[in-house]
CSV table of C-alpha atoms in Angstrom, one decimal:
chain,number,residue,atom,x,y,z
A,1,MET,CA,-179.9,172.7,122.3
A,2,LYS,CA,-180.2,176.4,123.2
A,3,ILE,CA,-180.6,177.3,126.9
A,4,LEU,CA,-181.6,180.7,128.2
A,5,VAL,CA,-179.7,181.9,131.3
A,6,THR,CA,-181.3,184.9,133.0
A,7,GLY,CA,-178.9,186.9,135.1
A,8,GLY,CA,-176.1,185.1,133.2
A,9,LEU,CA,-173.5,187.8,133.7
A,10,GLY,CA,-173.7,187.4,137.5
A,11,PHE,CA,-171.5,185.4,139.8
A,12,ILE,CA,-173.3,182.0,139.6
A,13,GLY,CA,-174.9,182.7,136.2
A,14,SER,CA,-171.6,183.3,134.4
A,15,HIS,CA,-170.1,180.1,135.8
A,16,THR,CA,-173.1,178.1,134.8
A,17,ALA,CA,-173.0,179.6,131.3
A,18,VAL,CA,-169.4,178.3,131.1
A,19,GLU,CA,-170.4,174.8,132.2
A,20,LEU,CA,-173.3,174.7,129.8
A,21,GLN,CA,-171.1,175.7,126.8
A,22,GLN,CA,-168.5,173.1,127.8
A,23,ALA,CA,-171.3,170.5,128.0
A,24,GLY,CA,-172.2,171.3,124.4
A,25,PHE,CA,-175.2,173.6,124.9
A,26,GLU,CA,-175.8,176.9,123.1
A,27,VAL,CA,-176.3,179.7,125.5
A,28,VAL,CA,-178.3,182.9,125.3
A,29,ILE,CA,-177.9,185.3,128.3
A,30,ILE,CA,-180.4,187.9,129.4
A,31,ASP,CA,-179.2,190.5,131.9
A,32,ASN,CA,-180.1,194.1,132.6
A,33,CYS,CA,-176.5,194.8,133.9
A,34,SER,CA,-177.8,196.4,137.0
A,35,ASN,CA,-175.4,194.3,139.1
A,36,ALA,CA,-173.0,193.0,136.4
A,37,SER,CA,-170.9,194.0,133.5
A,38,GLU,CA,-170.9,193.0,129.8
A,39,SER,CA,-167.2,192.5,130.2
A,40,VAL,CA,-168.1,189.1,131.8
A,41,LEU,CA,-168.8,187.9,128.3
A,42,ASP,CA,-165.1,188.3,127.5
A,43,GLY,CA,-164.3,186.0,130.4
A,44,ILE,CA,-166.8,183.4,129.3
A,45,GLU,CA,-165.4,183.5,125.8
A,46,GLY,CA,-161.8,183.3,127.2
A,47,ILE,CA,-162.6,180.1,129.0
A,48,THR,CA,-164.8,178.3,126.4
A,49,GLY,CA,-163.6,179.9,123.1
A,50,LYS,CA,-167.2,180.8,122.3
A,51,ARG,CA,-169.1,184.0,123.1
A,52,PRO,CA,-172.7,183.4,124.2
A,53,GLU,CA,-175.5,185.3,122.6
A,54,PHE,CA,-176.4,188.3,124.8
A,55,VAL,CA,-179.6,190.3,125.1
A,56,LYS,CA,-179.6,193.3,127.4
A,57,MET,CA,-183.1,193.4,128.8
A,58,ASP,CA,-185.0,194.0,132.0
A,59,LEU,CA,-187.3,191.0,132.7
A,60,ARG,CA,-189.7,193.3,134.5
A,61,ASP,CA,-190.8,194.5,131.0
A,62,LYS,CA,-193.5,191.9,130.2
A,63,ALA,CA,-193.8,193.0,126.6
A,64,ALA,CA,-190.0,192.5,126.1
A,65,VAL,CA,-190.2,189.0,127.6
A,66,GLU,CA,-193.0,188.1,125.3
A,67,ASP,CA,-191.0,189.5,122.3
A,68,PHE,CA,-187.9,187.5,123.3
A,69,PHE,CA,-189.7,184.2,123.4
A,70,SER,CA,-191.5,184.9,120.1
A,71,GLN,CA,-188.1,185.5,118.5
A,72,HIS,CA,-186.4,182.5,120.2
A,73,PRO,CA,-188.7,179.5,119.6
A,74,GLU,CA,-185.7,177.3,119.7
A,75,VAL,CA,-185.0,177.8,123.4
A,76,ASP,CA,-185.2,174.3,125.0
A,77,GLY,CA,-184.7,175.3,128.7
A,78,VAL,CA,-184.4,178.2,131.1
A,79,ILE,CA,-182.1,178.6,134.1
A,80,HIS,CA,-183.4,181.5,136.1
A,81,PHE,CA,-180.9,183.5,138.2
A,82,ALA,CA,-182.0,187.1,137.5
A,83,ALA,CA,-183.0,188.5,140.9
A,84,SER,CA,-182.1,191.0,143.5
A,85,LYS,CA,-180.2,189.3,146.3
A,86,ALA,CA,-179.1,191.6,149.2
A,87,VAL,CA,-180.9,190.7,152.4
A,88,GLY,CA,-180.4,194.2,154.0
A,89,GLU,CA,-181.6,196.0,150.9
A,90,SER,CA,-184.7,193.8,150.7
A,91,VAL,CA,-185.7,194.9,154.2
A,92,GLU,CA,-185.4,198.6,153.1
A,93,LYS,CA,-187.0,198.1,149.7
A,94,PRO,CA,-189.4,195.2,149.9
A,95,LEU,CA,-191.6,196.2,146.9
A,96,LEU,CA,-188.5,196.4,144.6
A,97,TYR,CA,-187.7,192.8,145.6
A,98,TYR,CA,-191.2,191.5,145.2
A,99,GLU,CA,-191.4,193.1,141.7
A,100,ASN,CA,-188.0,192.1,140.6
A,101,ASN,CA,-187.9,188.6,142.0
A,102,LEU,CA,-191.5,187.4,141.6
A,103,GLY,CA,-192.9,189.5,138.8
A,104,THR,CA,-190.1,188.4,136.4
A,105,LEU,CA,-190.7,184.7,137.5
A,106,VAL,CA,-194.4,185.0,136.6
A,107,TYR,CA,-193.6,186.5,133.2
A,108,LEU,CA,-191.2,183.7,132.4
A,109,LEU,CA,-193.5,180.9,133.5
A,110,GLY,CA,-196.3,182.5,131.6
A,111,GLN,CA,-194.3,182.2,128.4
A,112,LEU,CA,-193.1,178.7,129.1
A,113,SER,CA,-196.7,177.5,129.9
A,114,THR,CA,-197.7,178.2,126.3
A,115,ARG,CA,-195.0,175.9,124.9
A,116,PRO,CA,-195.6,172.2,124.2
A,117,LYS,CA,-192.5,171.3,126.3
A,118,ALA,CA,-190.7,173.5,128.8
A,119,HIS,CA,-187.7,172.9,131.1
A,120,PHE,CA,-187.0,175.3,134.0
A,121,ILE,CA,-184.3,175.4,136.7
A,122,PHE,CA,-184.9,177.9,139.5
A,123,SER,CA,-182.2,179.5,141.6
A,124,SER,CA,-183.5,178.9,145.1
A,125,SER,CA,-181.8,179.1,148.5
A,126,CYS,CA,-181.2,177.5,151.8
A,127,THR,CA,-182.7,180.6,153.3
A,128,VAL,CA,-186.1,178.9,153.0
A,129,TYR,CA,-185.1,176.7,156.0
A,130,GLY,CA,-184.3,179.5,158.4
A,131,GLN,CA,-182.8,178.1,161.5
A,132,ALA,CA,-183.5,174.4,160.9
A,133,GLU,CA,-184.1,172.2,163.9
A,134,LYS,CA,-181.8,169.4,162.7
A,135,MET,CA,-178.5,169.3,161.0
A,136,PRO,CA,-177.7,168.4,158.3
A,137,ILE,CA,-180.7,169.9,156.6
A,138,THR,CA,-182.7,167.6,154.3
A,139,GLU,CA,-185.2,168.7,151.6
A,140,ASP,CA,-188.0,167.5,154.0
A,141,ALA,CA,-187.0,170.1,156.7
A,142,PRO,CA,-189.9,172.5,157.4
A,143,VAL,CA,-189.8,175.8,155.5
A,144,GLN,CA,-189.6,178.5,158.2
A,145,PRO,CA,-191.1,182.0,158.2
A,146,ALA,CA,-188.7,184.1,156.1
A,147,GLU,CA,-186.3,186.5,157.9
A,148,SER,CA,-186.4,189.0,155.0
A,149,PRO,CA,-188.3,190.0,151.9
A,150,TYR,CA,-185.4,188.4,149.9
A,151,GLY,CA,-185.9,185.1,151.7
A,152,ASN,CA,-189.6,185.3,151.2
A,153,THR,CA,-189.2,185.8,147.4
A,154,LYS,CA,-187.4,182.4,147.3
A,155,GLN,CA,-190.2,180.7,149.3
A,156,VAL,CA,-193.0,182.3,147.3
A,157,GLY,CA,-191.0,181.7,144.1
A,158,GLU,CA,-191.0,178.0,144.8
A,159,GLU,CA,-194.7,178.1,145.6
A,160,ILE,CA,-195.4,179.8,142.3
A,161,ILE,CA,-193.5,177.2,140.3
A,162,ARG,CA,-195.1,174.3,142.2
A,163,ASP,CA,-198.6,175.7,141.7
A,164,THR,CA,-197.9,176.3,138.0
A,165,CYS,CA,-196.6,172.8,137.5
A,166,LYS,CA,-199.7,171.3,139.1
A,167,VAL,CA,-201.8,172.7,136.3
A,168,THR,CA,-199.2,172.6,133.5
A,169,GLU,CA,-198.1,169.0,133.0
A,170,HIS,CA,-195.7,169.8,130.2
A,171,LEU,CA,-193.7,172.2,132.5
A,172,GLN,CA,-190.8,170.3,134.0
A,173,ALA,CA,-189.1,172.2,136.8
A,174,ILE,CA,-186.4,171.8,139.4
A,175,ALA,CA,-185.7,174.2,142.3
A,176,LEU,CA,-182.1,174.0,143.5
A,177,ARG,CA,-181.8,175.2,147.1
A,178,TYR,CA,-178.1,176.1,147.4
A,179,PHE,CA,-176.1,177.0,150.4
A,180,ASN,CA,-173.2,179.5,150.3
A,181,PRO,CA,-171.4,179.7,146.9
A,182,ILE,CA,-167.8,181.0,147.0
A,183,GLY,CA,-164.7,181.0,144.9
A,184,ALA,CA,-164.0,181.7,141.3
A,185,HIS,CA,-163.2,179.9,138.1
A,186,PRO,CA,-159.7,178.4,138.2
A,187,SER,CA,-158.8,180.3,135.0
A,188,THR,CA,-159.4,183.6,136.9
A,189,GLU,CA,-161.4,184.8,133.8
A,190,ILE,CA,-164.6,185.2,135.9
A,191,GLY,CA,-165.4,185.4,139.6
A,192,GLU,CA,-167.4,187.3,142.2
A,193,LEU,CA,-167.6,191.1,141.6
A,194,PRO,CA,-169.7,192.7,144.3
A,195,LEU,CA,-170.7,196.3,143.8
A,196,GLY,CA,-169.8,198.5,146.8
A,197,VAL,CA,-169.2,196.9,150.2
A,198,PRO,CA,-169.5,193.1,150.0
A,199,GLN,CA,-172.5,191.5,151.7
A,200,ASN,CA,-170.9,188.0,151.8
A,201,LEU,CA,-168.0,186.7,153.9
A,202,VAL,CA,-165.5,185.5,151.4
A,203,PRO,CA,-165.3,188.6,149.1
A,204,PHE,CA,-165.0,190.7,152.3
A,205,ILE,CA,-162.1,188.5,153.4
A,206,THR,CA,-160.3,188.8,150.1
A,207,GLN,CA,-160.9,192.6,149.9
A,208,THR,CA,-159.5,192.9,153.4
A,209,ALA,CA,-156.4,191.0,152.5
A,210,ALA,CA,-156.0,193.1,149.4
A,211,GLY,CA,-156.2,196.3,151.4
A,212,ILE,CA,-159.5,197.5,150.1
A,213,ARG,CA,-161.2,197.0,153.5
A,214,LYS,CA,-159.6,198.0,156.8
A,215,GLU,CA,-160.7,194.9,158.7
A,216,LEU,CA,-163.2,192.1,158.7
A,217,SER,CA,-165.8,192.0,161.4
A,218,VAL,CA,-166.8,188.6,162.8
A,219,PHE,CA,-170.3,188.9,164.1
A,220,GLY,CA,-170.3,187.0,167.4
A,221,ASP,CA,-168.1,184.3,169.0
A,222,ASP,CA,-170.6,183.2,171.6
A,223,TYR,CA,-172.9,180.9,169.5
A,224,PRO,CA,-173.4,177.3,170.6
A,225,THR,CA,-170.8,176.0,168.0
A,226,PRO,CA,-167.3,174.5,168.6
A,227,ASP,CA,-165.5,177.9,168.2
A,228,GLY,CA,-168.5,180.2,168.9
A,229,THR,CA,-168.9,181.5,165.4
A,230,CYS,CA,-171.7,180.8,162.9
A,231,ILE,CA,-171.5,177.7,160.7
A,232,ARG,CA,-172.4,177.6,157.0
A,233,ASP,CA,-172.0,175.2,154.1
A,234,TYR,CA,-169.6,176.8,151.6
A,235,ILE,CA,-169.7,175.4,148.1
A,236,HIS,CA,-167.3,176.2,145.2
A,237,VAL,CA,-169.2,178.1,142.6
A,238,VAL,CA,-167.9,175.7,139.8
A,239,ASP,CA,-169.4,172.7,141.7
A,240,LEU,CA,-172.6,174.7,142.0
A,241,ALA,CA,-172.7,175.6,138.3
A,242,ARG,CA,-172.2,171.9,137.4
A,243,ALA,CA,-175.3,171.0,139.5
A,244,HIS,CA,-177.4,173.2,137.3
A,245,VAL,CA,-176.2,171.4,134.2
A,246,VAL,CA,-176.9,168.0,135.5
A,247,ALA,CA,-180.3,169.1,136.8
A,248,LEU,CA,-181.2,170.4,133.3
A,249,GLN,CA,-180.0,167.2,131.7
A,250,ARG,CA,-182.2,165.3,134.1
A,251,LEU,CA,-185.2,167.2,132.7
A,252,LEU,CA,-184.2,167.1,129.1
A,253,GLU,CA,-183.7,163.3,129.3
A,254,GLY,CA,-187.0,162.8,131.1
A,255,LYS,CA,-185.4,161.2,134.1
A,256,ASN,CA,-187.2,163.4,136.6
A,257,LYS,CA,-189.7,161.6,138.9
A,258,ALA,CA,-192.2,164.5,139.0
A,259,ASN,CA,-192.7,167.7,137.1
A,260,TYR,CA,-191.5,169.7,140.1
A,261,GLU,CA,-188.5,168.6,142.2
A,262,VAL,CA,-186.4,170.2,144.8
A,263,PHE,CA,-182.7,169.5,145.6
A,264,ASN,CA,-180.2,170.8,148.2
A,265,ILE,CA,-176.9,171.8,146.7
A,266,GLY,CA,-174.0,172.0,149.1
A,267,THR,CA,-171.0,170.1,150.3
A,268,GLY,CA,-172.6,168.5,153.3
A,269,THR,CA,-170.0,170.0,155.6
A,270,GLY,CA,-170.4,173.0,157.8
A,271,SER,CA,-167.5,175.4,158.3
A,272,SER,CA,-167.4,178.2,160.9
A,273,VAL,CA,-166.4,181.7,160.2
A,274,LEU,CA,-163.1,181.2,162.0
A,275,GLU,CA,-162.5,178.0,160.0
A,276,VAL,CA,-163.0,180.0,156.7
A,277,ILE,CA,-160.6,182.7,157.9
A,278,ARG,CA,-158.0,180.0,158.8
A,279,SER,CA,-158.5,178.4,155.4
A,280,PHE,CA,-157.8,181.7,153.7
A,281,GLU,CA,-154.7,182.3,155.8
A,282,ARG,CA,-153.5,178.8,155.0
A,283,VAL,CA,-153.8,179.1,151.2
A,284,SER,CA,-152.7,182.7,150.9
A,285,GLY,CA,-149.9,182.8,153.4
A,286,LYS,CA,-151.3,186.1,154.6
A,287,PRO,CA,-152.6,186.9,158.1
A,288,LEU,CA,-156.1,188.5,158.0
A,289,ASN,CA,-157.0,191.6,160.0
A,290,TYR,CA,-160.2,190.8,161.7
A,291,LYS,CA,-162.0,191.5,165.0
A,292,ILE,CA,-164.9,189.9,166.9
A,293,VAL,CA,-167.9,192.2,167.2
A,294,GLY,CA,-171.5,191.7,168.5
A,295,ARG,CA,-173.9,189.4,166.9
A,296,ARG,CA,-175.8,190.5,163.7
A,297,ALA,CA,-179.5,190.4,163.7
A,298,GLY,CA,-181.1,187.6,161.6
A,299,ASP,CA,-178.0,185.4,161.5
A,300,VAL,CA,-178.9,181.7,162.0
A,301,ILE,CA,-176.5,179.7,164.2
A,302,SER,CA,-175.8,176.8,161.8
A,303,ALA,CA,-176.9,175.7,158.3
A,304,TYR,CA,-175.4,172.9,156.3
A,305,ALA,CA,-176.9,170.5,153.8
A,306,ASP,CA,-177.7,166.9,153.6
A,307,THR,CA,-176.8,166.3,149.9
A,308,MET,CA,-177.8,162.6,149.7
A,309,HIS,CA,-180.8,163.3,147.5
A,310,ALA,CA,-178.8,165.2,144.9
A,311,ASN,CA,-176.0,162.7,145.2
A,312,GLN,CA,-178.3,159.8,144.4
A,313,GLU,CA,-180.8,161.3,142.0
A,314,LEU,CA,-178.6,163.7,140.1
A,315,GLY,CA,-175.4,161.7,140.3
A,316,TRP,CA,-173.8,164.9,141.4
A,317,LYS,CA,-171.6,165.8,144.4
A,318,ALA,CA,-169.3,168.7,145.3
A,319,GLU,CA,-165.7,167.9,144.5
A,320,SER,CA,-163.7,171.0,145.6
A,321,THR,CA,-162.5,171.6,149.2
A,322,LEU,CA,-162.9,174.8,151.2
A,323,ASP,CA,-159.2,175.4,150.6
A,324,ASP,CA,-159.7,175.0,146.9
A,325,ALA,CA,-162.5,177.6,146.9
A,326,MET,CA,-160.6,180.0,149.1
A,327,ARG,CA,-157.5,179.7,146.9
A,328,SER,CA,-159.5,180.4,143.7
A,329,ALA,CA,-161.2,183.4,145.4
A,330,TRP,CA,-157.8,184.9,146.4
A,331,ASP,CA,-156.4,184.2,142.9
A,332,TRP,CA,-159.3,186.1,141.4
A,333,GLU,CA,-159.0,189.0,143.8
A,334,LYS,CA,-155.3,189.3,143.1
A,335,LYS,CA,-156.0,189.4,139.3
A,336,ILE,CA,-158.7,192.1,139.4
A,337,ARG,CA,-156.6,194.2,141.8
A,338,GLY,CA,-153.4,193.7,139.8
A,339,LEU,CA,-151.6,192.2,142.9
């Protein structure tokens, strides 16, 4: 079976491409390389022994999307990662995010809706929950008003898929709301490669330890948490990638209970910023240069998943520890920096 992975050269997309190939699927990747490099294909091939088919394309080009599907009638499923993802940038450039994250989704669903059978996995996010009232967060938790255009594209994206599934019975879709992916493939062939200053905690930690950044800022230590810093659910990217494969298999085998389903993908454990720093120091043996600064606007206090639904329905659960993930992230950083 051939699976299209949009944004397949990115952090999560590339790890998912690896897991798909190792599960016996053929993979074709679409990426416009705006935030990724074609060299990632070498890493995927280095791990799996097979180079996926690659099409360099911008999904905002509706005619190109139509042409792709006319030339690839054998595609059995789509895993859709391609999207802009920087919260701060989305506030500054909202129209870019709505065009790139929602327009492309509409074009993909438009093509899938014309097929007799269609299987679709959507890369959603725990940002749809905002600051949830209860922890851990279940799939039944209310969707809160979005804090950013990026977060809103995930909420509206889910609504678009749900509404399309209501009128397109043959479209089988799953939205995976995942929490905070970190780490790298244990082979160190692929990992997270942020352009410019990292927007996420773990690559900022590893770049600080590598001497690329002077110090790490910890935004606030006066939150109502055990150590005063924000709590998140950090999941190893390989565990996350495997969740996409089992969700796809659920659709292909017809085991889904509705043609639109939603699952939380996380570890079920919350870790504070200081706990993540201590984990890094433990596995690397290096003290980290960090300082406590004021709170950052828009940060929720705590967010971690209730994963029972995914555990029971998908037969999936996260297997790697926080230390495992931090160790792999540091191994990857050392490799790309030649340390």
